[in-house]
CSV table of C-alpha atoms in Angstrom, one decimal:
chain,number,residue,atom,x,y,z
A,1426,UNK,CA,139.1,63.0,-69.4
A,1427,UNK,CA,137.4,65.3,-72.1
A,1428,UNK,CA,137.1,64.3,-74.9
A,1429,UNK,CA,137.7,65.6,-78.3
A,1430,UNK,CA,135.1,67.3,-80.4
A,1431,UNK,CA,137.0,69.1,-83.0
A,1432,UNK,CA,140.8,70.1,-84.0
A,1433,UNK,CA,141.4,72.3,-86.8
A,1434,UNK,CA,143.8,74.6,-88.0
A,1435,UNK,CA,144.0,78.4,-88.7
A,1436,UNK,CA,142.9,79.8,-91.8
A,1437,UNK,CA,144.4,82.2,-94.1
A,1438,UNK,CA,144.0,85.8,-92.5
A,1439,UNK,CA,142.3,88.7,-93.6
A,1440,UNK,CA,142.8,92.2,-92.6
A,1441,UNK,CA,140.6,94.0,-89.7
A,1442,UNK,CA,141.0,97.5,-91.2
A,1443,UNK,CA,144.5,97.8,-92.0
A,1444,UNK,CA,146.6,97.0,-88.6
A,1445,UNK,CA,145.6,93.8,-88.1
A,1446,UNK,CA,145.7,90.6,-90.1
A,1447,UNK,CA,143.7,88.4,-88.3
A,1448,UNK,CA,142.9,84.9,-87.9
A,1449,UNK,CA,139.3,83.4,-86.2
A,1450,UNK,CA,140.2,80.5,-85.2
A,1451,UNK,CA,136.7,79.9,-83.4
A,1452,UNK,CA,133.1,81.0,-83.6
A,1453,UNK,CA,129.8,80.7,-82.3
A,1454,UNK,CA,128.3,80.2,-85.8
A,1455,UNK,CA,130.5,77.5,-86.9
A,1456,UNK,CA,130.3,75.8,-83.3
A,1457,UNK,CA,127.6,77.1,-81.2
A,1458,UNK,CA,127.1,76.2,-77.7
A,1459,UNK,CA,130.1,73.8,-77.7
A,1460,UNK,CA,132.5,77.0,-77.1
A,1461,UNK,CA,130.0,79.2,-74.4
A,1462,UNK,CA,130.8,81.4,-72.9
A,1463,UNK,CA,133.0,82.1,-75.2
A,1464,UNK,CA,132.3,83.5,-78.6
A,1465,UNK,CA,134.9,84.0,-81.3
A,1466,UNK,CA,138.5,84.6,-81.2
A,1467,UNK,CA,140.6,86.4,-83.8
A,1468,UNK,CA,144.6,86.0,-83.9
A,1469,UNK,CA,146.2,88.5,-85.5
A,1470,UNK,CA,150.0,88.1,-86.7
A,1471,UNK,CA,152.8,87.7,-85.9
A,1472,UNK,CA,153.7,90.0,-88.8
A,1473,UNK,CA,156.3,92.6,-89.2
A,1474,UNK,CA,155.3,96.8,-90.2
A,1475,UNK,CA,157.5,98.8,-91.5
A,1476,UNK,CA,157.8,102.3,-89.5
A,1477,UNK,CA,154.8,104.2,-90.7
A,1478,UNK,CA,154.3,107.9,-89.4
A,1479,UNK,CA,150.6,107.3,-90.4
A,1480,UNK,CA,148.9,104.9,-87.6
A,1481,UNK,CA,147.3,102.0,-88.5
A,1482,UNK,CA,144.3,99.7,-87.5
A,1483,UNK,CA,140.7,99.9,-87.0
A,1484,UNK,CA,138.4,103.0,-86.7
A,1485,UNK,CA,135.6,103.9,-84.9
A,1486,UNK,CA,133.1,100.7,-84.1
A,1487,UNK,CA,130.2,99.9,-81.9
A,1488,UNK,CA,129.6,96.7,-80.0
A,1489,UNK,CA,126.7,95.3,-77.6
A,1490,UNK,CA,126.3,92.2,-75.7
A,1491,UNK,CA,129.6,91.0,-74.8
A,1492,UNK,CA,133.1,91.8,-73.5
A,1493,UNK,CA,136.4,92.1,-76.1
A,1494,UNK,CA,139.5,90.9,-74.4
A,1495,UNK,CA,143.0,91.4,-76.2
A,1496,UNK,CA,146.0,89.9,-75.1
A,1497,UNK,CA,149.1,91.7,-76.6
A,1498,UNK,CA,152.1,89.4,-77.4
A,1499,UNK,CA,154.4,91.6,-79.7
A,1500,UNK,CA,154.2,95.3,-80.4
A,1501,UNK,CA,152.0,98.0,-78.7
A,1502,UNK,CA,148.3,98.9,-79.3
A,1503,UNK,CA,146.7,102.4,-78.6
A,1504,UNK,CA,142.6,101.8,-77.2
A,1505,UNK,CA,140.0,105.1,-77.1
A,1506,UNK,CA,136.5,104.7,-76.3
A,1507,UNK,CA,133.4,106.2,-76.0
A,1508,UNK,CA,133.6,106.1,-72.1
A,1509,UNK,CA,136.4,108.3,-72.2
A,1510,UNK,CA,138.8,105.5,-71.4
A,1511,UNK,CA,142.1,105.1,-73.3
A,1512,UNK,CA,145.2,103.3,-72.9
A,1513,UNK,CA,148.1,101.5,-74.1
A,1514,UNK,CA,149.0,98.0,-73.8
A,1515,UNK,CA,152.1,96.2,-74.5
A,1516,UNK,CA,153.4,92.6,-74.6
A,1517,UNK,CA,151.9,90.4,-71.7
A,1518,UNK,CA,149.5,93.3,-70.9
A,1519,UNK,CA,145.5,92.4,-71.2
A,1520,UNK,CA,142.4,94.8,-72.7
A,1521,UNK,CA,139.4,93.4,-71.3
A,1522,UNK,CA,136.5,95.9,-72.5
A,1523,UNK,CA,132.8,95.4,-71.6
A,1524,UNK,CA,130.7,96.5,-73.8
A,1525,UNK,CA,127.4,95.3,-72.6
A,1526,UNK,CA,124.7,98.0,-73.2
A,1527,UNK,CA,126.8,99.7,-76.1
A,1528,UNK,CA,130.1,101.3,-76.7
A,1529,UNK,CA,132.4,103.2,-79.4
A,1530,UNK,CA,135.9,102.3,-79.6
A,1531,UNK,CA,138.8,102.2,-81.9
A,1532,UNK,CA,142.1,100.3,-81.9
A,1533,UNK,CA,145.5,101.5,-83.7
A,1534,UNK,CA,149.5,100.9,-83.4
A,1535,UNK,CA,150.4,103.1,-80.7
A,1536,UNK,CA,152.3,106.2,-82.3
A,1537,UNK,CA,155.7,104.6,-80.7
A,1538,UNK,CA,155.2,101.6,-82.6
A,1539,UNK,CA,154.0,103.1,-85.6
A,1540,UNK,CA,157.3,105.1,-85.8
A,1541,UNK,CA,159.5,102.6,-85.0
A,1542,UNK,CA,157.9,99.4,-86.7
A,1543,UNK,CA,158.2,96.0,-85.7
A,1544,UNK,CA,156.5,92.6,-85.1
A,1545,UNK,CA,152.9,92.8,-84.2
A,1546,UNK,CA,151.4,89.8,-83.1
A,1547,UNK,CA,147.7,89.5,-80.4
A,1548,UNK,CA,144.6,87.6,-79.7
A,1549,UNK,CA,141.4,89.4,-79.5
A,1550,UNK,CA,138.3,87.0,-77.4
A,1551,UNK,CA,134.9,87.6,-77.3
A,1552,UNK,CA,133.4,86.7,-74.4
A,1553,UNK,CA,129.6,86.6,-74.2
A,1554,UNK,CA,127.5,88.3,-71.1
A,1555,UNK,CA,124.5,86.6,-69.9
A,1556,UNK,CA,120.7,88.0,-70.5
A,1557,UNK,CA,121.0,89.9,-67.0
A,1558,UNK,CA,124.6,91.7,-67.5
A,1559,UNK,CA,123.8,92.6,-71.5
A,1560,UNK,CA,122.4,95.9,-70.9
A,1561,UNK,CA,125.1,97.2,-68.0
A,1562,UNK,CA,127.1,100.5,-68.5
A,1563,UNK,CA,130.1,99.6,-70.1
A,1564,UNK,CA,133.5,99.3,-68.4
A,1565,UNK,CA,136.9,98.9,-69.8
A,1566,UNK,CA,139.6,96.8,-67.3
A,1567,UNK,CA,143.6,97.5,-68.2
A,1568,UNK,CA,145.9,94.3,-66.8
A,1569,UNK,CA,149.4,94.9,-66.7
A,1570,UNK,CA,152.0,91.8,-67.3
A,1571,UNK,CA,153.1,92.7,-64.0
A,1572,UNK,CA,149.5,92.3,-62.2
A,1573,UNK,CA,149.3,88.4,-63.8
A,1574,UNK,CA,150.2,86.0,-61.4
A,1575,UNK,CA,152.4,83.1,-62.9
A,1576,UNK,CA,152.1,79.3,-62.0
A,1577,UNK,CA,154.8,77.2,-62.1
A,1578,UNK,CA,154.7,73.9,-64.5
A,1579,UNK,CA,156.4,71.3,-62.7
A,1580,UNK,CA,160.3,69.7,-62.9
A,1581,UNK,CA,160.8,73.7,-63.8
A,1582,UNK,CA,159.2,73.3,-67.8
A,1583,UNK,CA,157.7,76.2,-67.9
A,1584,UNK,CA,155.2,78.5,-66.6
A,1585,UNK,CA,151.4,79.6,-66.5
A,1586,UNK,CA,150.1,82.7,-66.6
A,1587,UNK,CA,146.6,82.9,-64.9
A,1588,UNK,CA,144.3,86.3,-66.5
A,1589,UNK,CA,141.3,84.8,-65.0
A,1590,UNK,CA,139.6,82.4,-62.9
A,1591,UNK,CA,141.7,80.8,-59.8
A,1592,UNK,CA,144.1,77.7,-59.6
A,1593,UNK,CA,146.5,76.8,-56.8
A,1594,UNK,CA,145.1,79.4,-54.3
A,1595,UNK,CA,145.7,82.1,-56.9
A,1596,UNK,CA,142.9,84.2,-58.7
A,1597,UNK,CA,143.2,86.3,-61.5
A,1598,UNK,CA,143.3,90.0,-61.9
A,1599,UNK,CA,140.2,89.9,-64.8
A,1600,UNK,CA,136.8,90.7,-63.6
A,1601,UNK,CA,134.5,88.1,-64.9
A,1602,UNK,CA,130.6,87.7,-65.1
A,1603,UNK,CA,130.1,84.0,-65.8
A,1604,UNK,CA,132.9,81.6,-63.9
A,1605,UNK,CA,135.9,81.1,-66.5
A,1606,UNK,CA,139.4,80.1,-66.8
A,1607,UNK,CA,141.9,81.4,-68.7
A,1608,UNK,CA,146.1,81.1,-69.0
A,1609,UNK,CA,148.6,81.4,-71.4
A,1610,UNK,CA,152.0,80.6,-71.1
A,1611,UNK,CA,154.9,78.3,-72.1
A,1612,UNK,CA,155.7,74.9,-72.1
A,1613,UNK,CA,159.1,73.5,-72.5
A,1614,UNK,CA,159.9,70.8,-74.3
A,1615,UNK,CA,158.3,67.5,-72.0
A,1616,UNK,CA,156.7,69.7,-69.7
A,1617,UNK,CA,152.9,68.7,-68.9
A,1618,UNK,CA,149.9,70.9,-67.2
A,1619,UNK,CA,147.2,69.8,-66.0
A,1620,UNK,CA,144.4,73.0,-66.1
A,1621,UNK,CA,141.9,72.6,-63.7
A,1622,UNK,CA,139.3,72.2,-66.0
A,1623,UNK,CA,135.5,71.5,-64.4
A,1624,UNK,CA,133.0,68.6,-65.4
A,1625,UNK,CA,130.5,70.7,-67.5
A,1626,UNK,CA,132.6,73.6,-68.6
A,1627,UNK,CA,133.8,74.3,-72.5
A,1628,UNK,CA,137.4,73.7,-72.7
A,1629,UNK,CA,139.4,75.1,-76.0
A,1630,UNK,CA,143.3,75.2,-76.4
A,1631,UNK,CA,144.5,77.5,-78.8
A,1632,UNK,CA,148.8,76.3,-79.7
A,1633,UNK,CA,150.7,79.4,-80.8
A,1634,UNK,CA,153.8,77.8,-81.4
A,1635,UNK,CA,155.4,74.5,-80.8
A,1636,UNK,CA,154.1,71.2,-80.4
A,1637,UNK,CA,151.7,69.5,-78.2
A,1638,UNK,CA,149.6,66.6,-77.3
A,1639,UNK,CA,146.3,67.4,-75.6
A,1640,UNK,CA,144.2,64.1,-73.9
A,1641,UNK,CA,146.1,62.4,-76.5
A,1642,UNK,CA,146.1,64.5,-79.3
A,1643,UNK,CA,148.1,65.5,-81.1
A,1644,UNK,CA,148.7,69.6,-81.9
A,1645,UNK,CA,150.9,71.7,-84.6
A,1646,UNK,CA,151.5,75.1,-84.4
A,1647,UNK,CA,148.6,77.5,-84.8
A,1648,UNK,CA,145.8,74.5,-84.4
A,1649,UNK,CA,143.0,74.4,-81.8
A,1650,UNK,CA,141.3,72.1,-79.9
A,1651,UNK,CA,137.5,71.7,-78.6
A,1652,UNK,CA,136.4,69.6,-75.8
A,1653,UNK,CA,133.4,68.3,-74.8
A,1654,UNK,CA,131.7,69.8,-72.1
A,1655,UNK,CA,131.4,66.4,-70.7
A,1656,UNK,CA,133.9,65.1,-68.3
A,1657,UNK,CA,136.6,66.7,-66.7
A,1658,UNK,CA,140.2,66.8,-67.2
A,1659,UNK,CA,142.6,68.1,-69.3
A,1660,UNK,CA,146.2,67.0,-69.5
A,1661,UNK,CA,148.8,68.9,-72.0
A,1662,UNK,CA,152.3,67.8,-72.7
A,1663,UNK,CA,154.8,69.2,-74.9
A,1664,UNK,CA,156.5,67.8,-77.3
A,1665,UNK,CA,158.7,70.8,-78.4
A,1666,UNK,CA,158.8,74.3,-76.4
A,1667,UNK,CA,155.6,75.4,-77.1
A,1668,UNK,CA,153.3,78.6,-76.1
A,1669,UNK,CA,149.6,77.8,-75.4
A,1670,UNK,CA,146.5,79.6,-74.9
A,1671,UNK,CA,143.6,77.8,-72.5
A,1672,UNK,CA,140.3,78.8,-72.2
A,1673,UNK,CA,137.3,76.8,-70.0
A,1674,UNK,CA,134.1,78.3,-68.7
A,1675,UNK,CA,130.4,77.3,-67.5
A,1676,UNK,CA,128.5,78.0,-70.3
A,1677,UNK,CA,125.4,79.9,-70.6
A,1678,UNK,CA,123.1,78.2,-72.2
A,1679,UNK,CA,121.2,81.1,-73.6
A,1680,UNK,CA,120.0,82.0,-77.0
A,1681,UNK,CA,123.0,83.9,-79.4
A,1682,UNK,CA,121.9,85.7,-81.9
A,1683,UNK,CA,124.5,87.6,-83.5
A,1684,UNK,CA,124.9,90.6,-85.9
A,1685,UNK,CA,128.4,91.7,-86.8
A,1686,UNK,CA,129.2,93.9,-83.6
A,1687,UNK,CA,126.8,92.9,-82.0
A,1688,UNK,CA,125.8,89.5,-79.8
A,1689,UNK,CA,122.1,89.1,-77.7
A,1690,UNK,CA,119.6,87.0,-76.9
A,1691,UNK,CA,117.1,87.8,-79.8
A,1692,UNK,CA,116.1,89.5,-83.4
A,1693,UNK,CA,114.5,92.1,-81.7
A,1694,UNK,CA,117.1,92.7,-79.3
A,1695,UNK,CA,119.4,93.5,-82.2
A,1696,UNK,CA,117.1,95.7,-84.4
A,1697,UNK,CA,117.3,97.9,-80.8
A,1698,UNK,CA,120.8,97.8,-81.0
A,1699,UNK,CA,121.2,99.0,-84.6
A,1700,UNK,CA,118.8,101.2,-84.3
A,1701,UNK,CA,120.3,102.7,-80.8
A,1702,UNK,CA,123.9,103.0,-82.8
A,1703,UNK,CA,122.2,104.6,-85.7
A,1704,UNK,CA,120.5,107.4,-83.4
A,1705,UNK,CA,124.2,108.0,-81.2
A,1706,UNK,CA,122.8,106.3,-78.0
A,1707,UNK,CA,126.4,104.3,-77.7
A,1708,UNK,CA,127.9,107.6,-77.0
A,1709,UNK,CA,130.9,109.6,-78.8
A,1710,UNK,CA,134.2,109.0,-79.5
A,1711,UNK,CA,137.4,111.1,-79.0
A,1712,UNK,CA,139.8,109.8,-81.5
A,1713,UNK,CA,143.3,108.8,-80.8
């Protein structure tokens, strides 16, 4: 079994621009390799907007170096970027945006949402890239809720949704460049899961509501757990109906070095990327 390096729980949020309070509940500066490939995750809401015909959220932004990925829970966000992509995504849909050599986007309420208000409520991941895939074109995947295939939790307690990575001859619709896991889903009251997690890979559990116990543990609403990368094995049972978040990957083991928006391998590498940004080599955005 994994064992336990750290459970903590989420801070006080502050707003990302004005659309989004937001949560991290992890980092790579506060726990370094321990959480690779993974590098930060921000949970924003739940939290209920008034309709608004102005739309809110977060401007135009570079990044460089790693991959975004928003899963949208409540409420509808509105994506543009400097690829010419675009899009919309709605509860269980996915964003998983490589940015990778350097991109321009910016994130709102859709207009629908703006208009008619409501509870917003989503996780955004950063995932790194490895040394060889920092410097690709950027692409931007859209996953639909209906392209996520679910797995059953067994004696019918609730159910699994697999984004990435493959479990019980299923394989996720996200397109991933290091080997990674990653479900969300519910689990009824009593219900246990066993993710199959691999000896070596970072493990983290993110509980957005309800009440579980994790090799052990015990969990509260909006806590997360790290595991060793030691070991294998991770069993989760819960205690009330609960909704989870799993993450496990093979970690990179590469040097981060990390400037706001943007995450490579060294000082130098991110002096290029300001300076690329500064001179308009990420491209140009078409606002929303």
């Amino acid at each position: 079994m994994k064992e336990v390096l750290s459970i903590f729980s989420a801070p006080h949020p502050l707003w990302v621009g004005d659309g989004f309070p937001a949560k991290t509940l992890f980092s790579y500066q506060s726990h370094g390799q321990s959480i690779s490939p993974f590098l930060l995750l921000d949970y924003a809401g739940p939290m209920k907007f008034s309709p608004s015909d102005r739309l809110r959220g977060v401007g135009e932004h570079p990044h460089r170096g790693f991959e975004t990925v928003t899963l949208a829970y409540q409420g509808e966000l509105a994506h543009k970027d400097s690829t010419g992509e675009e899009g919309l995504i709605g509860p269980g849909d996915v964003q998983w945006m490589t940015a990778a050599s350097g991109i321009l986007h910016e994130e709102f309420h859709s207009p629908a949402f703006s208009r008619s208000g409501g509870t917003l409520e989503m996780v955004q991941l950063w995932v790194n890239l490895p040394k060889s895939h920092k410097m690709d074109p950027p692409k931007y995947q859209t996953i639909t809720a209906e392209q996520i295939p679910h797995i059953a939790v067994p004696d019918g307690r609730g159910y699994m949704r697999l984004i990435a990575g493959e479990m019980a001859g299923l394989s996720g619709p996200a397109a991933t460049h290091t080997p990674m896991l990653m479900m969300d889903g519910t689990l009824k009251a009593s219900g246990r899961f066993s993710p199959p997690v691999i000896e070596g890979w970072s493990a983290i559990v993110v509980v957005r509501s309800g009440q579980v116990r994790a090799n052990g543990r015990l969990l509260a609403a909006g806590q997360t757990v790290i595991f060793s990368q030691r070991g294998g094995g991770l069993e989760l049972e819960a205690l009330q109906d609960s909704e989870l978040l799993v993450l496990s990957g093979e970690p990179i083991n590469e040097p981060v070095v990390g400037y706001g928006p943007f995450v490579m391998n060294s000082e130098g590498e991110i002096k290029q990327a300001i300076t690329d940004f500064q001179t308009g080599k990420f491209g140009i955005l078409g606002h929303i």
